[in-house]
Short mmCIF file of C-alpha atoms in Angstrom, two decimals:
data_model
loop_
_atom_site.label_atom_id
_atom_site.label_comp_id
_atom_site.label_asym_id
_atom_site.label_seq_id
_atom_site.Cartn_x
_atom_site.Cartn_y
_atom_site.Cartn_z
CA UNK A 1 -51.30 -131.16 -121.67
CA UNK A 2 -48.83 -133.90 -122.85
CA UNK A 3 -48.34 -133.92 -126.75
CA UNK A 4 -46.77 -137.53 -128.22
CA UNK A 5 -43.88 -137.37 -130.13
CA UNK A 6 -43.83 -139.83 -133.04
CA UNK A 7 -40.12 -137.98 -134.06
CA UNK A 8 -37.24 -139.68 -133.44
CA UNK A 9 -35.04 -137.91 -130.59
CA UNK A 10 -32.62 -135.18 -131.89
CA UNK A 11 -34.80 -134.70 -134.48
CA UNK A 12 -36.81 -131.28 -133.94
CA UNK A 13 -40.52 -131.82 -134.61
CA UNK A 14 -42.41 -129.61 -137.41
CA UNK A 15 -45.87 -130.27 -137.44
CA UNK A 16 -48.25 -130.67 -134.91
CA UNK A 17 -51.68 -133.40 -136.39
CA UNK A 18 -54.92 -132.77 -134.30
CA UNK A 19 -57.50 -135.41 -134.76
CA UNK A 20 -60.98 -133.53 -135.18
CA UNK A 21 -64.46 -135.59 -133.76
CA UNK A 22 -65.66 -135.57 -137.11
CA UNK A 23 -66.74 -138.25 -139.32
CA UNK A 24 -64.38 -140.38 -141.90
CA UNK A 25 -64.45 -138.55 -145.42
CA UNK A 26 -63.03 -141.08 -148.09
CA UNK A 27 -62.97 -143.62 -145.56
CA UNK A 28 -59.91 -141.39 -143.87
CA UNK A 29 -59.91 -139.48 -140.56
CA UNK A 30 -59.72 -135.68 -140.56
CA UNK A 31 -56.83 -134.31 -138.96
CA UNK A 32 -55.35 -130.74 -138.67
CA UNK A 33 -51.69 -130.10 -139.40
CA UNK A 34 -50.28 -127.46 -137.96
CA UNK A 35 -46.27 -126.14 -137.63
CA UNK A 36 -45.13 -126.09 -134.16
CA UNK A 37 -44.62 -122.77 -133.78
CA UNK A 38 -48.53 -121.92 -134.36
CA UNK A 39 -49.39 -123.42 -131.37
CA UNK A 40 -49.48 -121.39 -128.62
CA UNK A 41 -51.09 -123.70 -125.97
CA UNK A 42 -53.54 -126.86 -125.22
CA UNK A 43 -56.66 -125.80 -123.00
CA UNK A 44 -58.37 -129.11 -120.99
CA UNK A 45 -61.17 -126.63 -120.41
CA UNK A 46 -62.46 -123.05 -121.63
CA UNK A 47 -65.02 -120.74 -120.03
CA UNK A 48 -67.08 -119.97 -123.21
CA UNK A 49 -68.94 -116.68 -123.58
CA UNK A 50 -71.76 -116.86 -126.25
CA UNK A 51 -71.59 -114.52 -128.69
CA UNK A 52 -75.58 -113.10 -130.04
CA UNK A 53 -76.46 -113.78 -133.30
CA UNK A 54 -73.11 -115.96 -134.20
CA UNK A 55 -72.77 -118.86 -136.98
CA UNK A 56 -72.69 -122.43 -135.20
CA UNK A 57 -69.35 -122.74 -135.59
CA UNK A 58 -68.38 -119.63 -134.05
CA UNK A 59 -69.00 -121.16 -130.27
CA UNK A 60 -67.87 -118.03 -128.51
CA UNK A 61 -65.39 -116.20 -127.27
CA UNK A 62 -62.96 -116.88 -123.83
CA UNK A 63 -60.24 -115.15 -122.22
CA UNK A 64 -56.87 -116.23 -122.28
CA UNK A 65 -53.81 -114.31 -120.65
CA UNK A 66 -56.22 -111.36 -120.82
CA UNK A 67 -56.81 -111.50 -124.77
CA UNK A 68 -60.27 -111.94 -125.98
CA UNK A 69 -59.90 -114.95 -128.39
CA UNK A 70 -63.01 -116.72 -130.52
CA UNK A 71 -63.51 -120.33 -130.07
CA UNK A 72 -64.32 -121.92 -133.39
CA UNK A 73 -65.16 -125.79 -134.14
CA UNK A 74 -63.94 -126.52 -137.05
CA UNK A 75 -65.85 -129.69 -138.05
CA UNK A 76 -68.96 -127.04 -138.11
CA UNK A 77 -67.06 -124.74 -140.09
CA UNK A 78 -66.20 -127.28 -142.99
CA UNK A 79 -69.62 -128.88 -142.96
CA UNK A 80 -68.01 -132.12 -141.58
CA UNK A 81 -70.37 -134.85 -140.34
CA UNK A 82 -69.81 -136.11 -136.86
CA UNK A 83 -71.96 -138.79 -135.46
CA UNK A 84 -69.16 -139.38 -132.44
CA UNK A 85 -69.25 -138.11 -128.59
CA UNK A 86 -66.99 -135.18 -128.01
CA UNK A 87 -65.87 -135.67 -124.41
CA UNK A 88 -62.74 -135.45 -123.86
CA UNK A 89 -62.35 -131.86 -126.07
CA UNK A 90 -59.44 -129.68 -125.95
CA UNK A 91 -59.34 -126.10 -127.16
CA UNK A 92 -55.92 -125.54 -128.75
CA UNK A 93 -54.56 -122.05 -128.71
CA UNK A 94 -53.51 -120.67 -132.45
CA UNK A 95 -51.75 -118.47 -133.56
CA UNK A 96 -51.57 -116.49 -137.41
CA UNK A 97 -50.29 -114.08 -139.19
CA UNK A 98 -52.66 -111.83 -141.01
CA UNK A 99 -51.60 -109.29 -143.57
CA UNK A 100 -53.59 -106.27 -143.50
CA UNK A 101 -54.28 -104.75 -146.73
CA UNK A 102 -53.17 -100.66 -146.71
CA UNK A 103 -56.30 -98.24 -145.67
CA UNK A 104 -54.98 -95.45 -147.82
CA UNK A 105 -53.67 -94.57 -150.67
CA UNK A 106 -50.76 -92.75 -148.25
CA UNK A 107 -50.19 -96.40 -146.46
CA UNK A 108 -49.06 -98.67 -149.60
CA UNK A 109 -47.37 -101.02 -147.32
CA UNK A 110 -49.47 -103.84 -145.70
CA UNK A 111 -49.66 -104.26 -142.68
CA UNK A 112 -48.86 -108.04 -141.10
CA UNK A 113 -51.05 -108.66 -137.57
CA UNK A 114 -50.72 -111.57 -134.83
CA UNK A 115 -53.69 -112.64 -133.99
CA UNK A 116 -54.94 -115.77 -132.21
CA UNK A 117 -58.09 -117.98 -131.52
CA UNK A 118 -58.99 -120.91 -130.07
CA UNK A 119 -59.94 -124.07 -131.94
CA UNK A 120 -62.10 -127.24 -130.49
CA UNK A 121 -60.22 -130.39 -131.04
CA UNK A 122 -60.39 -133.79 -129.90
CA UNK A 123 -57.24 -134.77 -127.12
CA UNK A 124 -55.67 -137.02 -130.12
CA UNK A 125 -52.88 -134.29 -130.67
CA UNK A 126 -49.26 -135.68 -132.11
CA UNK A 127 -46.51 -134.11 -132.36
CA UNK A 128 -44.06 -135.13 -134.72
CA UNK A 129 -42.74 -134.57 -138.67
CA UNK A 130 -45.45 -134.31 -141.96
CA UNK A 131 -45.48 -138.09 -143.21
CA UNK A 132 -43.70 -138.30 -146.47
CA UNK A 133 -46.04 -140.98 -148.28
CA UNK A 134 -48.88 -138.72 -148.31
CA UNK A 135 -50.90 -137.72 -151.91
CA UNK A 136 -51.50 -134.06 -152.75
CA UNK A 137 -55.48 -133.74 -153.63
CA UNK A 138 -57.37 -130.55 -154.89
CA UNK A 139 -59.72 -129.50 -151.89
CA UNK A 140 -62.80 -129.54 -153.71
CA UNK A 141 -62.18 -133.18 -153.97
CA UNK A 142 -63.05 -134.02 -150.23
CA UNK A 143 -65.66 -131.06 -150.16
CA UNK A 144 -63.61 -128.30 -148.71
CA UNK A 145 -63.86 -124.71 -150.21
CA UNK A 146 -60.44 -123.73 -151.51
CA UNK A 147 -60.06 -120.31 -149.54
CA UNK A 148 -59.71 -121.85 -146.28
CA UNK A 149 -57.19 -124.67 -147.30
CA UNK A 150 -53.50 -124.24 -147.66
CA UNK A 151 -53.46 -127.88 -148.38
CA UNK A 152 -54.53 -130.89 -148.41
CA UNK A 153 -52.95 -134.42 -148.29
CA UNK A 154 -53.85 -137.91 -147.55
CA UNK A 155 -52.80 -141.27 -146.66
CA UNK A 156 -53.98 -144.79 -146.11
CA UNK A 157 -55.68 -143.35 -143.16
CA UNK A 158 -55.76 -139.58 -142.66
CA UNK A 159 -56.67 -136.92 -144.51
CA UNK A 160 -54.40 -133.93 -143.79
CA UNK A 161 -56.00 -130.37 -143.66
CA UNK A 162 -53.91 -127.24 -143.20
CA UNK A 163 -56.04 -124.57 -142.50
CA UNK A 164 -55.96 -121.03 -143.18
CA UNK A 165 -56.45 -119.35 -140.22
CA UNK A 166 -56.86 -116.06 -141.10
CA UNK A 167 -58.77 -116.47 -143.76
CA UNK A 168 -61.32 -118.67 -141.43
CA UNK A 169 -61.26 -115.85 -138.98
CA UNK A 170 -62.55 -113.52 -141.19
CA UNK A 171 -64.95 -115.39 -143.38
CA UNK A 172 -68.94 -114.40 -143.46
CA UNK A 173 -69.25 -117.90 -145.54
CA UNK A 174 -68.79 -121.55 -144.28
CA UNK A 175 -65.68 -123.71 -145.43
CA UNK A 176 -67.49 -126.58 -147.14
CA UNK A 177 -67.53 -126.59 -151.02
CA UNK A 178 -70.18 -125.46 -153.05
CA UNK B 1 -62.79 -98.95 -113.23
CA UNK B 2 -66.75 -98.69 -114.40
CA UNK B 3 -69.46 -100.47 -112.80
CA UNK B 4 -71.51 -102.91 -114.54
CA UNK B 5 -74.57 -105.14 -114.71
CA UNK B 6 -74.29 -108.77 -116.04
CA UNK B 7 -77.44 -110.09 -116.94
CA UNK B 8 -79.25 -112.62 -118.72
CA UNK B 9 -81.12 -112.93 -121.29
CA UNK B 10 -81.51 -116.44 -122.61
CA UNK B 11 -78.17 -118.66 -123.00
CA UNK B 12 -76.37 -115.14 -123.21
CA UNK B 13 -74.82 -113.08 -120.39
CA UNK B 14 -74.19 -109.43 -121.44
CA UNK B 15 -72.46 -106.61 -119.08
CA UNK B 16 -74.85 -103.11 -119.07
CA UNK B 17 -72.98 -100.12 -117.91
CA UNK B 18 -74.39 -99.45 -114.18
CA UNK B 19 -75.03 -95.88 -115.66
CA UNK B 20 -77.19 -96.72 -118.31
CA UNK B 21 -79.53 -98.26 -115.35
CA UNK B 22 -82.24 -95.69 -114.66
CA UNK B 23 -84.10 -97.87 -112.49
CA UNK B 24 -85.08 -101.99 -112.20
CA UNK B 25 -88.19 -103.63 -111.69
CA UNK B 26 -89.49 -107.04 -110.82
CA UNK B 27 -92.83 -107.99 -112.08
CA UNK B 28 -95.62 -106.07 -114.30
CA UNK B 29 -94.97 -102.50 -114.70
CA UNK B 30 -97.10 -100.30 -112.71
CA UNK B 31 -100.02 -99.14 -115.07
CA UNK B 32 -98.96 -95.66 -115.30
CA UNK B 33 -95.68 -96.40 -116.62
CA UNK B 34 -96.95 -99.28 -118.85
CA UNK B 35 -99.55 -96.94 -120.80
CA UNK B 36 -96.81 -94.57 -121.55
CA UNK B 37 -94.63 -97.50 -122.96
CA UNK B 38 -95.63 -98.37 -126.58
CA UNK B 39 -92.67 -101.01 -127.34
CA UNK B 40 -90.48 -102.83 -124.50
CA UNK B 41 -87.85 -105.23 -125.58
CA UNK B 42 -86.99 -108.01 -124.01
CA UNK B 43 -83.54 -109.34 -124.55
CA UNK B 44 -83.62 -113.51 -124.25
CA UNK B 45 -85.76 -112.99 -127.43
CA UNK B 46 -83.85 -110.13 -129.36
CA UNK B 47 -80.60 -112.19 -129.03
CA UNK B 48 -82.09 -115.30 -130.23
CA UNK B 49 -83.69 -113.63 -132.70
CA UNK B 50 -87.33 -115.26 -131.99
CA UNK B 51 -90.69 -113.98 -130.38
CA UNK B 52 -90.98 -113.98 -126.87
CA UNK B 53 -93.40 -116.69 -125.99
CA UNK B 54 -93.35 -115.83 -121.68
CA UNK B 55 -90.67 -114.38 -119.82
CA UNK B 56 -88.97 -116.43 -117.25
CA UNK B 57 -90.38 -116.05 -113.99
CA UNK B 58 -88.57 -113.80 -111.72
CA UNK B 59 -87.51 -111.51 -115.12
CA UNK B 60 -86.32 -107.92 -114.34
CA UNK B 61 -87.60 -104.76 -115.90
CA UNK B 62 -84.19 -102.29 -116.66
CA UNK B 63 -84.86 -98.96 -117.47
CA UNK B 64 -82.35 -97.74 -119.50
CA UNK B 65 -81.43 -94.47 -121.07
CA UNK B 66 -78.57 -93.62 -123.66
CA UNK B 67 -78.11 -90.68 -125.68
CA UNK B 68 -82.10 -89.63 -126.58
CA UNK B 69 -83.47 -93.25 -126.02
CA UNK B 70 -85.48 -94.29 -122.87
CA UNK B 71 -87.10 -97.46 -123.11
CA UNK B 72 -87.45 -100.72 -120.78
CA UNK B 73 -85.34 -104.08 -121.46
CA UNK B 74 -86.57 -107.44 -119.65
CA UNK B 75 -84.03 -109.38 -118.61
CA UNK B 76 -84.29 -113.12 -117.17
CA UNK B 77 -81.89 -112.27 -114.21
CA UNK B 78 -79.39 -109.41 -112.92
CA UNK B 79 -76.61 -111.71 -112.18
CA UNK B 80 -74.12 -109.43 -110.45
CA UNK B 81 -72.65 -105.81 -110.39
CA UNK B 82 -69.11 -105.80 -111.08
CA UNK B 83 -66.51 -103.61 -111.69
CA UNK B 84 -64.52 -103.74 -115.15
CA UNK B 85 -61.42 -101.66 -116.28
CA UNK B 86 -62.04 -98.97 -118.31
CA UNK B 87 -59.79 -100.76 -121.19
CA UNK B 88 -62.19 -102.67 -123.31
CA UNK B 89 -61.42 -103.54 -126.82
CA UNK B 90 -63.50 -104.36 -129.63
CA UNK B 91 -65.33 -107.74 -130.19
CA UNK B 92 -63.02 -109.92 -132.35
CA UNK B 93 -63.48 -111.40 -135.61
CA UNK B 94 -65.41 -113.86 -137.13
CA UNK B 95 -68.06 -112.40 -134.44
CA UNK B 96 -71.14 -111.34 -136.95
CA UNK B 97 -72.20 -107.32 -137.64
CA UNK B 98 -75.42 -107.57 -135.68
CA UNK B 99 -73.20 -108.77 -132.51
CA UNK B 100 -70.47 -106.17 -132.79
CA UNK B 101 -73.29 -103.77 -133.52
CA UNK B 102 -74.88 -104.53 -130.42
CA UNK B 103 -72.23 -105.31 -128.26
CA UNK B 104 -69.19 -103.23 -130.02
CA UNK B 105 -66.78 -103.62 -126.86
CA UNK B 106 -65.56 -106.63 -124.81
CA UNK B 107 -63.86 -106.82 -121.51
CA UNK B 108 -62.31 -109.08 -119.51
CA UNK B 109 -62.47 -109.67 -115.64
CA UNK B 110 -61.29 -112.54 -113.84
CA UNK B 111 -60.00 -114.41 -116.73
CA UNK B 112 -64.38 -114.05 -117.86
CA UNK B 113 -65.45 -112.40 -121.04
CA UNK B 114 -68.10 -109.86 -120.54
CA UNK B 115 -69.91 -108.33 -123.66
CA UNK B 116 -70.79 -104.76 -123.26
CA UNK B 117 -74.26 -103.67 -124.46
CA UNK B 118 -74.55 -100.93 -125.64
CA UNK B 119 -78.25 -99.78 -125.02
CA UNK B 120 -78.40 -97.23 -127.47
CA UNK B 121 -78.55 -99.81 -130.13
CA UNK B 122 -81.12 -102.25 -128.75
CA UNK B 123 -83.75 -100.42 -130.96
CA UNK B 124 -82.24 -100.25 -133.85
CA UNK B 125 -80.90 -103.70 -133.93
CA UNK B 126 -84.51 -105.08 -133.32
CA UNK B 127 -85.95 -102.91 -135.97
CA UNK B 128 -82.91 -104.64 -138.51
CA UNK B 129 -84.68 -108.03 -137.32
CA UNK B 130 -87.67 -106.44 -137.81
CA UNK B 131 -91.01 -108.95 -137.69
CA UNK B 132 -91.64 -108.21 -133.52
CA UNK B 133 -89.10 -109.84 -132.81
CA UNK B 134 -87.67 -108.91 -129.40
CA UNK B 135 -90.62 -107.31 -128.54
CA UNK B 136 -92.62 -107.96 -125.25
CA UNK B 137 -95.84 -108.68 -125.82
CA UNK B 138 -98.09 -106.02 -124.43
CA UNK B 139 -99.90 -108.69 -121.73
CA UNK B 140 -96.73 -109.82 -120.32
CA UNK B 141 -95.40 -105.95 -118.98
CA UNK B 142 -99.02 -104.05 -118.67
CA UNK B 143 -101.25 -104.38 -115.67
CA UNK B 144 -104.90 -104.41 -116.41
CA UNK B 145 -106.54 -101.03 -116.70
CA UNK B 146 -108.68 -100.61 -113.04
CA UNK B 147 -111.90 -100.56 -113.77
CA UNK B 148 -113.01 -97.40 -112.30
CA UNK B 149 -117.24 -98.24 -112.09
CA UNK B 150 -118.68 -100.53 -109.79
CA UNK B 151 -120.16 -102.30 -113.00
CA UNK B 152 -117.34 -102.93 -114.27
CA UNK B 153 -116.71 -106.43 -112.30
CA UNK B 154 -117.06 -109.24 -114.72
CA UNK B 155 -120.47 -110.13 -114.77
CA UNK B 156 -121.04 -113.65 -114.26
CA UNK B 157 -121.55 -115.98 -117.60
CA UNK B 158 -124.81 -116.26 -118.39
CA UNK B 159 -126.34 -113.12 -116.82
CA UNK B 160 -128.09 -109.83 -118.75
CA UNK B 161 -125.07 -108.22 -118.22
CA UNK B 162 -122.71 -110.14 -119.94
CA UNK B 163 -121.82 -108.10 -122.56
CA UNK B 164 -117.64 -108.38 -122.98
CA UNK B 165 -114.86 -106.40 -121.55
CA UNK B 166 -115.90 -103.00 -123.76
CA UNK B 167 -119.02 -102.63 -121.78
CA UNK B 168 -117.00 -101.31 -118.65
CA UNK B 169 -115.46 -98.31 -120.66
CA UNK B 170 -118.47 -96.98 -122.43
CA UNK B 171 -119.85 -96.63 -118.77
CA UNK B 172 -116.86 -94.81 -117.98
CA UNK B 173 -117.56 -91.84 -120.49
CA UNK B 174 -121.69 -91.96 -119.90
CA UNK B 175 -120.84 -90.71 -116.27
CA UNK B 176 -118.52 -88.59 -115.84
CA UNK B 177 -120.06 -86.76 -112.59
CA UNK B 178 -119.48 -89.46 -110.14
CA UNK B 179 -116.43 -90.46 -108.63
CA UNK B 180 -116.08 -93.60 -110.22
CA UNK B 181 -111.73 -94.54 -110.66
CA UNK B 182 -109.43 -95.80 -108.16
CA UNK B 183 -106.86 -92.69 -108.10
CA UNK B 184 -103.14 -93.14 -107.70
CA UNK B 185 -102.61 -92.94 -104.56
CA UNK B 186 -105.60 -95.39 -104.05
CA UNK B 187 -104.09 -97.76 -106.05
CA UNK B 188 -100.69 -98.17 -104.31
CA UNK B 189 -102.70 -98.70 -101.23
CA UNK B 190 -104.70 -100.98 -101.88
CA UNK B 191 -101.54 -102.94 -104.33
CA UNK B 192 -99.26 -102.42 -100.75
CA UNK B 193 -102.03 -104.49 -99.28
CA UNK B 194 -103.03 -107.09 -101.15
CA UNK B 195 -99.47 -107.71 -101.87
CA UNK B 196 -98.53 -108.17 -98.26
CA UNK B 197 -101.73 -110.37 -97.39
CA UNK B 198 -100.26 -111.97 -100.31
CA UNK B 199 -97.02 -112.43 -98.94
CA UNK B 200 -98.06 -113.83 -95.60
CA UNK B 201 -99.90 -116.50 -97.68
CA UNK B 202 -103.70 -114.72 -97.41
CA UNK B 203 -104.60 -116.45 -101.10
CA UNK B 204 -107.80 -117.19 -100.34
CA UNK B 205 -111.22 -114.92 -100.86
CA UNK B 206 -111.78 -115.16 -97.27
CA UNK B 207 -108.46 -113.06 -97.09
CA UNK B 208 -108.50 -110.68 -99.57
CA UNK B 209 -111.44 -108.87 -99.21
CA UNK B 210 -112.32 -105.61 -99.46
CA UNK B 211 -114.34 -105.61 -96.67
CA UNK B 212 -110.90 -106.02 -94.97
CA UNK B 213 -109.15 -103.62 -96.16
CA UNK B 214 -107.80 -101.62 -93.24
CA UNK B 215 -109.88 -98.12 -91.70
CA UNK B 216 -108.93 -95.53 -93.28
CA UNK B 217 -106.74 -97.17 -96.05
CA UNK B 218 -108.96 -96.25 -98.86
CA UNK B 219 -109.19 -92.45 -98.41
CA UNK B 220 -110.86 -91.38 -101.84
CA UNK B 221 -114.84 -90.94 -101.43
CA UNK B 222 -117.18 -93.01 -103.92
CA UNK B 223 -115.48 -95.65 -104.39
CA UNK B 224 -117.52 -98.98 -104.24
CA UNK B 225 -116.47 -102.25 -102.67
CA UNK B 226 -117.33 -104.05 -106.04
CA UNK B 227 -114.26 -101.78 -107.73
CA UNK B 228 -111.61 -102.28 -104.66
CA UNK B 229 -112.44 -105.96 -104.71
CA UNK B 230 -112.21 -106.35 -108.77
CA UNK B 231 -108.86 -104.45 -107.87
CA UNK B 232 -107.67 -106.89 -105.30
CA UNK B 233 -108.44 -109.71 -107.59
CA UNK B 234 -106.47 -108.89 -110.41
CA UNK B 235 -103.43 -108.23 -108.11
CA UNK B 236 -103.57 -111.22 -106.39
CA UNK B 237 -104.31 -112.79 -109.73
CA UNK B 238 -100.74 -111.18 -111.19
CA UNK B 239 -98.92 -111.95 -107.59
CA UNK B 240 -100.01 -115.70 -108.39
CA UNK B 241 -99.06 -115.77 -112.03
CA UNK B 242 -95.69 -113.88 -110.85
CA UNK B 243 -94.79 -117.52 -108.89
CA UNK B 244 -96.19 -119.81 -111.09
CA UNK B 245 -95.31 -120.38 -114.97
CA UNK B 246 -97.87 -119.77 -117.42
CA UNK B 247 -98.20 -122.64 -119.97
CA UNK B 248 -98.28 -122.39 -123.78
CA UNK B 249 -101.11 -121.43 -124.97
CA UNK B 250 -103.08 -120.07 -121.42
CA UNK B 251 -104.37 -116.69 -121.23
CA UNK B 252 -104.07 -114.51 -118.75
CA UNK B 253 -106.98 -113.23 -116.54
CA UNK B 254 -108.57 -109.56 -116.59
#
C-alpha cells in the first residue's frame, strides 16, 4: 500500500493522518494522526474472526505474522456518525506501548508491553509532517471522552485526533463524551 | 498438534477440541436420549445472546463432555477437523469477559483465527445470561413419545374420541397387562425403514404403510398396525420437517 508524502524530500516525515469514513464534526473531517514509527503496516484486506458477545466496535480479531491482533473501528468507538460507503477500507497495523502497572508489592517497577491491533480506516492515508496552523481544543469540545485522546487539534478542514491506543484497547466504556 | 472441530453457530466460527466430541448427531435426538436430556444448548443462540427461534436445517447435535459436564450443543454446521499447534495464547484485549470466559484461548492456523471453546463453560456462561437464552427448545431436539396403544392414533376432529393428546397416556396406565409399546429394538426397525422408503422418495401413504413393513421386521407380539403406522407417520413427518424450514410461528405435528 502506497502512502503520499506531502513532506518535502530530505525532510523525514513524522506523522502519519488517516482519514476515518465518518461524518464532518464542526464542519471538519476526522482524521487520525499517528507518528511514523506506530505504524507497523497497511492491510487492503483482513480475514475477520468474530468475537461472541463483543461491543460493535470491537469487529474481531485476525491474524497477522502469527499474532492474534483485534480489529477495532474507531468511528464506532467514538460515537462518530457516518452516513458514507466504506469500500475501499484498509486495516492499518498499530503499534503501542502499554505500561503495566506492578502485580506485587515485590514488583514496584512497571512493566512497559508492545502490543498491537488493527484499526479500520478509510485508504486516504498521508504521510507527511503535523501542520503547524492547527488550534489546540479540549476533547470534550468535539464530543470525545478525554481518556482516549492524547490530543486534539484542528484546522480549516480537519480535525486532528491522536488516539490513545492503549487506553482504547483496554476500555469496557465507549470513547464518546458523556 | 491437537485436533479440532470448527463449527458454526450463527455469524461465529468456534474451534471444539476433537476430544471433547463424545459423539455427533444430525437431526432429532433419538427419544431415549432426549428424555434423559433436561437442558440442551444450542450455540448460534448462546453467542448472540437471543432465544433460539428454529435451528438451521441440517444443524448437528455434539455431545460433549469436560471435566463432570455431559450435555448436547447444536451447532448450525461442523465445518472442518483441523489440526492446531498446541501453542495457543489467550484471547486479546478489548475482547469482553463473557468471550474470554467462554473461549479463554486463541490459535492461529493458516494465517485464520480459531477461538477455542471451552465446553466446560457453556453452562455456566448461559446461566450468567440467564432468561433461556441459549437453550433449545424442548420440540426442536425431542422426538414424540410413541404412543404405545392402538388408541392412541389421533382421533379424527369431530369424533367421540376426540379428547386431546392426554387421553393416550391415561390408557397407558389403565392396562398394563397387554403388550401395548413399541420396544427399542422395534423402534429402530421400523425408524431404519421408514427412513430409507424415505430416502428413495416413498413420501406418500401409499408407501409408508404398515401393512408394508417387511416379514418379520416387527418381531415384538401385540403390537397393532394402528401403533406402527402412527409410528411411521411421525417419522416421516420429522424426515420432512428435517428438509424443509419451518416458518415462524408453525407448530410442529405429534
Amino acid at each position: 500500500m502506497a502512502v503520499k508524502k506531502r513532506s518535502s524530500a530530505g525532510v523525514k516525515a513524522k506523522t502519519v493522518s488517516v482519514y476515518l469514513y465518518a461524518d464532518e464534526i464542526q464542519e471538519r473531517r476526522p482524521v487520525l494522526l499517528f507518528t511514523a514509527g506506530q505504524i507497523d503496516e497497511v492491510l487492503t484486506k483482513a480475514e475477520i474472526q468474530a468475537v461472541p458477545f463483543a461491543s460493535e466496535y470491537l469487529l474481531g480479531l485476525c491474524a497477522w505474522r502469527e499474532q492474534v491482533l483485534p480489529i477495532m473501528d474507531l468511528v464506532r468507538f467514538f460515537g462518530l456518525s457516518s452516513s458514507g460507503k466504506d469500500e475501499g477500507a484498509r486495516y492499518l497495523v498499530v503499534r503501542t506501548v502499554d505500561t503495566l502497572s506492578p502485580g506485587s508489592a515485590e514488583n514496584i517497577h512497571s512493566e512497559k508491553v508492545l502490543q498491537r491491533c488493527v484499526l479500520k480506516v478509510s485508504d486516504q492515508i498521508i504521510n507527511g509532517d503535523i501542520p503547524a496552523d492547527c488550534e489546540v481544543i479540549y476533547p470534550k469540545q468535539a464530543g470525545f471522552a478525554p481518556v482516549f485522546v492524547r490530543g486534539l487539534f484542528r484546522r480549516e478542514k480537519e480535525l486532528f485526533i491522536l488516539p490513545d491506543i492503549a487506553a482504547i484497547i483496554h476500555s469496557n466504556s465507549l470513547g464518546g463524551a458523556e | 498438534m491437537k485436533k479440532v472441530c470448527l463449527v458454526k453457530g450463527g455469524n461465529f466460527v468456534l474451534g471444539i477440541e476433537a476430544r471433547y466430541i463424545l459423539s455427533r448427531r444430525h437431526g432429532m435426538l433419538p427419544h431415549e436420549t432426549a428424555g434423559k436430556e433436561r437442558e440442551i444448548f444450542h450455540l448460534g443462540s448462546l453467542l448472540a445472546r437471543k432465544h433460539c427461534e428454529h435451528p438451521e436445517p441440517g444443524s448437528v447435535f455434539l455431545q460433549l463432555h469436560k471435566g463432570e459436564n455431559t450435555f448436547f450443543l447444536l451447532v448450525d454446521q461442523v465445518i472442518d477437523e483441523i489440526e492446531l499447534p498446541e501453542q495457543t495464547t489467550r484471547l486479546p484485549p478489548p475482547s469482553p469477559e463473557l468471550a474470554e470466559q467462554l473461549c479463554p484461548q486463541v490459535a492461529v492456523c493458516m494465517n485464520l483465527v480459531v477461538l477455542l471453546l471451552d465446553p466446560a463453560q457453556v453452562i455456566p456462561v448461559a446461566r450468567q445470561l440467564g432468561q433461556g437464552i441459549g437453550l433449545l427448545a424442548a420440540e426442536h431436539w425431542s422426538q414424540p413419545p410413541v404412543p404405545v396403544d392402538s388408541a392412541a392414533r389421533p382421533p379424527a376432529k369431530g369424533t367421540k374420541n376426540d379428547s386431546g393428546a392426554a387421553a393416550p397416556n391415561r390408557r397407558i396406565r389403565k392396562n398394563k397387562k397387554r403388550p401395548k409399546s413399541v420396544d427399542e429394538e422395534t423402534f429402530k426397525r421400523v425408524m431404519a425403514w421408514t427412513i430409507a422408503q424415505f430416502k428413495q422418495g416413498k413420501v406418500g401413504a401409499e408407501h409408508l404403510a404398515a401393512d408394508q413393513l417387511p416379514p418379520g421386521l416387527v418381531q415384538q407380539e401385540g403390537v397393532s398396525d394402528t401403533v406402527l403406522q402412527y409410528l411411521i407417520d411421525q417419522i416421516s413427518l420429522r424426515c420432512q420437517e428435517s428438509i424443509t424450514p419451518i416458518q415462524p410461528g408453525e407448530q410442529h405435528g405429534g
